[in-house]
Coordinates of C-alpha atoms in Angstrom, one line a residue:
V1 CA -8.6 -9.3 -8.9
V2 CA -5.5 -7.2 -7.3
A3 CA -6.3 -3.8 -5.7
G4 CA -9.1 -3.5 -8.1
Q5 CA -11.4 -0.6 -8.1
V6 CA -15.5 -0.8 -8.1
L7 CA -16.5 1.9 -10.5
D8 CA -20.3 2.6 -10.7
V9 CA -20.1 3.6 -14.5
T10 CA -24.0 3.8 -14.8
K11 CA -24.1 7.5 -15.6
F12 CA -21.1 7.6 -17.8
L13 CA -22.4 5.1 -20.5
G14 CA -23.6 7.3 -22.5
E15 CA -20.5 9.6 -22.6
H16 CA -18.3 6.5 -23.2
P17 CA -16.5 7.3 -26.6
G18 CA -16.2 3.9 -27.5
G19 CA -20.2 3.1 -26.9
E20 CA -22.2 1.8 -24.4
L21 CA -21.7 -1.7 -25.4
A22 CA -18.1 -1.5 -24.9
I23 CA -18.8 -1.6 -21.0
L24 CA -22.1 -3.4 -20.5
T25 CA -20.2 -6.4 -21.9
F26 CA -18.0 -6.5 -18.3
A27 CA -20.8 -5.2 -16.4
G28 CA -20.6 -6.9 -13.1
K29 CA -16.9 -8.6 -14.1
D30 CA -13.5 -7.7 -13.9
A31 CA -12.6 -5.7 -16.8
T32 CA -8.8 -5.3 -15.6
E33 CA -7.1 -7.1 -18.5
E34 CA -9.1 -5.5 -21.8
F35 CA -9.1 -2.0 -19.7
N36 CA -5.0 -1.9 -19.5
M37 CA -4.9 -2.7 -22.8
I38 CA -6.5 0.1 -24.4
H39 CA -6.7 2.7 -21.3
P40 CA -4.1 5.3 -20.0
P41 CA -4.2 4.9 -16.1
D42 CA -5.2 8.6 -15.6
V43 CA -8.5 7.8 -17.9
I44 CA -10.7 7.5 -14.9
G45 CA -9.6 10.3 -13.0
K46 CA -10.0 12.2 -15.7
Y47 CA -13.3 11.2 -17.7
A48 CA -15.4 9.8 -14.5
P49 CA -13.7 11.2 -11.4
D50 CA -17.2 10.1 -9.0
S51 CA -17.3 6.7 -10.3
C52 CA -15.0 4.9 -7.9
I53 CA -17.2 3.4 -4.9
G54 CA -15.4 1.4 -3.3
M55 CA -12.1 -1.3 -3.5
I56 CA -12.7 -5.1 -4.0
G57 CA -12.3 -6.6 -0.7
S58 CA -14.3 -9.9 1.2
G59 CA -17.3 -7.4 2.1
G60 CA -18.5 -6.4 5.3
G61 CA -18.4 -3.0 4.6
G62 CA -21.9 -1.9 5.9
G63 CA -23.5 0.9 3.4
G64 CA -25.3 3.6 4.3
G65 CA -24.1 7.4 3.6
A66 CA -21.1 8.9 2.3
V67 CA -18.8 10.1 4.0
G68 CA -18.8 14.5 4.8
G69 CA -17.8 16.3 1.9
A70 CA -17.8 13.2 -0.6
P71 CA -19.6 13.2 -3.9
A72 CA -21.4 10.4 -4.8
A73 CA -20.5 7.7 -7.2
G74 CA -21.4 9.6 -10.6
G75 CA -22.6 12.7 -9.1
G76 CA -20.5 15.2 -10.6
G77 CA -16.7 16.4 -11.3
G78 CA -14.7 14.4 -8.7
I79 CA -13.8 16.0 -5.2
T80 CA -11.0 19.2 -5.3
M81 CA -8.1 19.4 -3.4
A82 CA -9.4 22.1 -1.9
E83 CA -11.9 19.7 -0.1
V84 CA -9.0 17.4 0.6
A85 CA -7.5 20.2 2.3
K86 CA -10.2 20.5 5.1
H87 CA -9.7 17.0 6.5
T88 CA -6.3 17.1 8.0
S89 CA -6.8 16.1 11.9
K90 CA -6.9 12.4 13.1
S91 CA -10.2 12.2 13.5
D92 CA -10.8 13.3 9.6
C93 CA -7.9 12.5 8.0
W94 CA -8.0 12.4 3.8
V95 CA -5.1 11.8 1.6
V96 CA -4.7 11.3 -1.9
V97 CA -2.7 9.1 -3.8
A98 CA -2.7 9.0 -7.5
G99 CA -5.6 10.5 -7.8
Q100 CA -7.4 8.6 -5.1
V101 CA -9.0 10.5 -2.4
L102 CA -8.5 8.0 0.4
D103 CA -10.5 8.6 4.0
V104 CA -7.8 6.9 6.1
T105 CA -9.5 8.0 9.5
K106 CA -10.1 4.6 10.7
F107 CA -7.1 3.1 9.4
L108 CA -4.4 5.2 11.2
G109 CA -4.3 3.2 14.5
E110 CA -3.7 0.0 12.0
H111 CA -0.3 1.6 10.1
P112 CA 2.6 -0.2 10.7
G113 CA 4.4 2.8 10.0
G114 CA 2.4 4.7 12.8
E115 CA -0.2 7.5 12.5
L116 CA 2.5 10.2 12.1
A117 CA 3.4 9.1 9.2
I118 CA -0.1 9.2 7.4
L119 CA -1.2 12.6 9.6
T120 CA 2.0 14.4 7.6
F121 CA -0.1 14.4 4.3
A122 CA -3.7 15.1 5.9
G123 CA -5.5 16.9 3.2
K124 CA -2.3 16.8 0.5
D125 CA -1.3 14.2 -2.2
A126 CA 1.1 11.9 -1.1
T127 CA 1.6 10.3 -4.2
E128 CA 5.3 10.3 -4.8
E129 CA 6.1 8.9 -0.9
F130 CA 3.4 6.7 -0.9
N131 CA 4.7 5.1 -4.1
M132 CA 8.8 5.3 -3.0
I133 CA 7.8 2.8 0.0
H134 CA 4.6 0.8 -0.6
P135 CA 3.6 -2.1 -3.3
P136 CA 1.1 -1.2 -5.7
D137 CA -1.7 -4.0 -3.8
V138 CA -1.1 -2.2 -0.8
I139 CA -4.4 -0.3 -0.3
G140 CA -6.6 -3.1 -1.6
K141 CA -5.1 -5.3 0.9
Y142 CA -5.2 -2.8 4.3
A143 CA -7.9 0.0 3.3
P144 CA -10.0 -1.4 1.2
D145 CA -12.8 0.6 1.7
S146 CA -10.6 3.9 2.4
C147 CA -11.3 4.9 -1.6
I148 CA -14.1 7.5 -1.3
G149 CA -13.6 9.4 -4.9
M150 CA -11.3 11.0 -7.0
I151 CA -9.5 14.1 -7.6
G152 CA -11.6 16.5 -9.8
S153 CA -13.2 20.1 -10.3
G154 CA -15.8 19.3 -7.9
G155 CA -19.7 19.3 -8.0
G156 CA -20.2 15.8 -7.2
G157 CA -23.2 16.0 -4.8
G158 CA -23.3 13.6 -1.4
G159 CA -25.3 10.5 -0.4
A160 CA -23.5 7.1 -0.8
V161 CA -24.5 4.6 -3.9
A162 CA -26.9 1.5 -2.7
G163 CA -25.6 -1.5 -2.0
A164 CA -21.6 0.3 -1.8
P165 CA -20.3 0.2 1.8
A166 CA -19.3 3.3 3.6
A167 CA -15.8 4.5 3.3
G168 CA -13.6 2.7 6.2
G169 CA -16.5 0.2 6.8
G170 CA -15.1 -3.4 6.7
G171 CA -13.6 -5.2 4.1
G172 CA -14.6 -3.8 0.6
I173 CA -16.9 -4.8 -1.8
T174 CA -17.1 -7.9 -2.7
M175 CA -17.4 -9.8 -6.5
A176 CA -20.6 -11.1 -6.0
E177 CA -21.8 -8.2 -5.0
V178 CA -20.6 -6.3 -8.2
A179 CA -21.7 -9.3 -10.1
K180 CA -25.6 -7.9 -9.3
H181 CA -24.9 -4.7 -11.1
T182 CA -25.5 -5.6 -14.8
S183 CA -28.1 -3.2 -16.5
K184 CA -27.4 -0.2 -18.6
S185 CA -29.5 1.5 -15.2
D186 CA -27.2 0.0 -12.6
C187 CA -23.6 -0.5 -14.2
W188 CA -20.7 -1.6 -12.3
V189 CA -17.1 -2.8 -13.2
V190 CA -14.0 -4.0 -11.5
V191 CA -10.4 -1.9 -13.0
P192 CA -7.3 -1.7 -11.6
D193 CA -6.5 0.7 -9.0
V194 CA -4.7 3.8 -10.6
M195 CA -1.8 4.0 -8.2
A196 CA -1.0 0.6 -8.7
V197 CA -1.0 0.9 -12.8
V198 CA 1.4 3.8 -12.2
V199 CA 3.5 2.0 -9.5
A200 CA 4.1 -0.9 -12.0
E201 CA 5.1 0.7 -15.0
E202 CA 7.3 2.6 -12.6
Q203 CA 9.0 -0.4 -11.5
S204 CA 8.8 -1.9 -15.0
V205 CA 10.9 1.2 -16.1
A206 CA 13.6 0.5 -13.1
R207 CA 14.0 -3.0 -14.1
Q208 CA 14.7 -2.0 -17.8
R209 CA 17.1 0.3 -16.5
Q210 CA 18.9 -1.8 -14.2
V211 CA 19.2 -4.4 -17.3
E212 CA 20.2 -2.0 -19.7
V213 CA 23.3 -0.5 -17.4
A214 CA 24.4 -4.2 -16.2
A215 CA 24.5 -4.9 -20.2
S216 CA 26.9 -1.7 -20.8
P217 CA 30.8 -2.2 -21.7
W218 CA 31.5 -0.1 -18.9
Q219 CA 29.6 -2.3 -16.5
R220 CA 31.2 -5.2 -17.8
L221 CA 34.8 -3.7 -17.4
L222 CA 34.2 -2.7 -14.1
S223 CA 32.5 -6.1 -13.2
T224 CA 36.0 -8.0 -14.3
P225 CA 38.1 -8.6 -12.1
P226 CA 41.8 -7.3 -13.1
S227 CA 44.0 -10.4 -14.3
L228 CA 47.0 -11.7 -12.5
T229 CA 49.0 -12.8 -15.1

């Protein structure tokens, strides 16, 4: 799994337009390939904004209470930008990337580009600037526990999901842990990171444009050296 989000979709099962079985088939598994085939990249943020409980990693996240102000997975309508805007200091830093709310407080000192590069966007949506300079799998690789929810209308409540590591607590959630949650009353699945999908699509479009430009008559004319005869 690359940059995979772990979703607790237990409370969303009954609301899924395609029925519960479509999700339960992938309970405890990586549903990335099938998810990408039939869903737009913003569907999680729209319909299950509180379902994200972490990122796939090597484990060691610890578990326990949720980050202050962050709603529990499946608890309501996501985290509002107004709430994100309250977390703007070096000791309490949240940013938004492609709909994901990230608590990057513990990652500030590890950021190769320095703390200021992140703090400039503390409490804000950093999607555009983030996409310009980062590969799509960077969050999953270097800050797998930073995802504390998705942007939404709020009302999620508090408290963490049992078994899920606290934000910033370690190395993400293992597939072994995900595999324990396979029932209708306790259903976790893994799907692609929203940001990774969006960036991958943008990169694909950019590559296609380069190919089209290279194949154009004007480009061929400009790239052909003048004849000396």
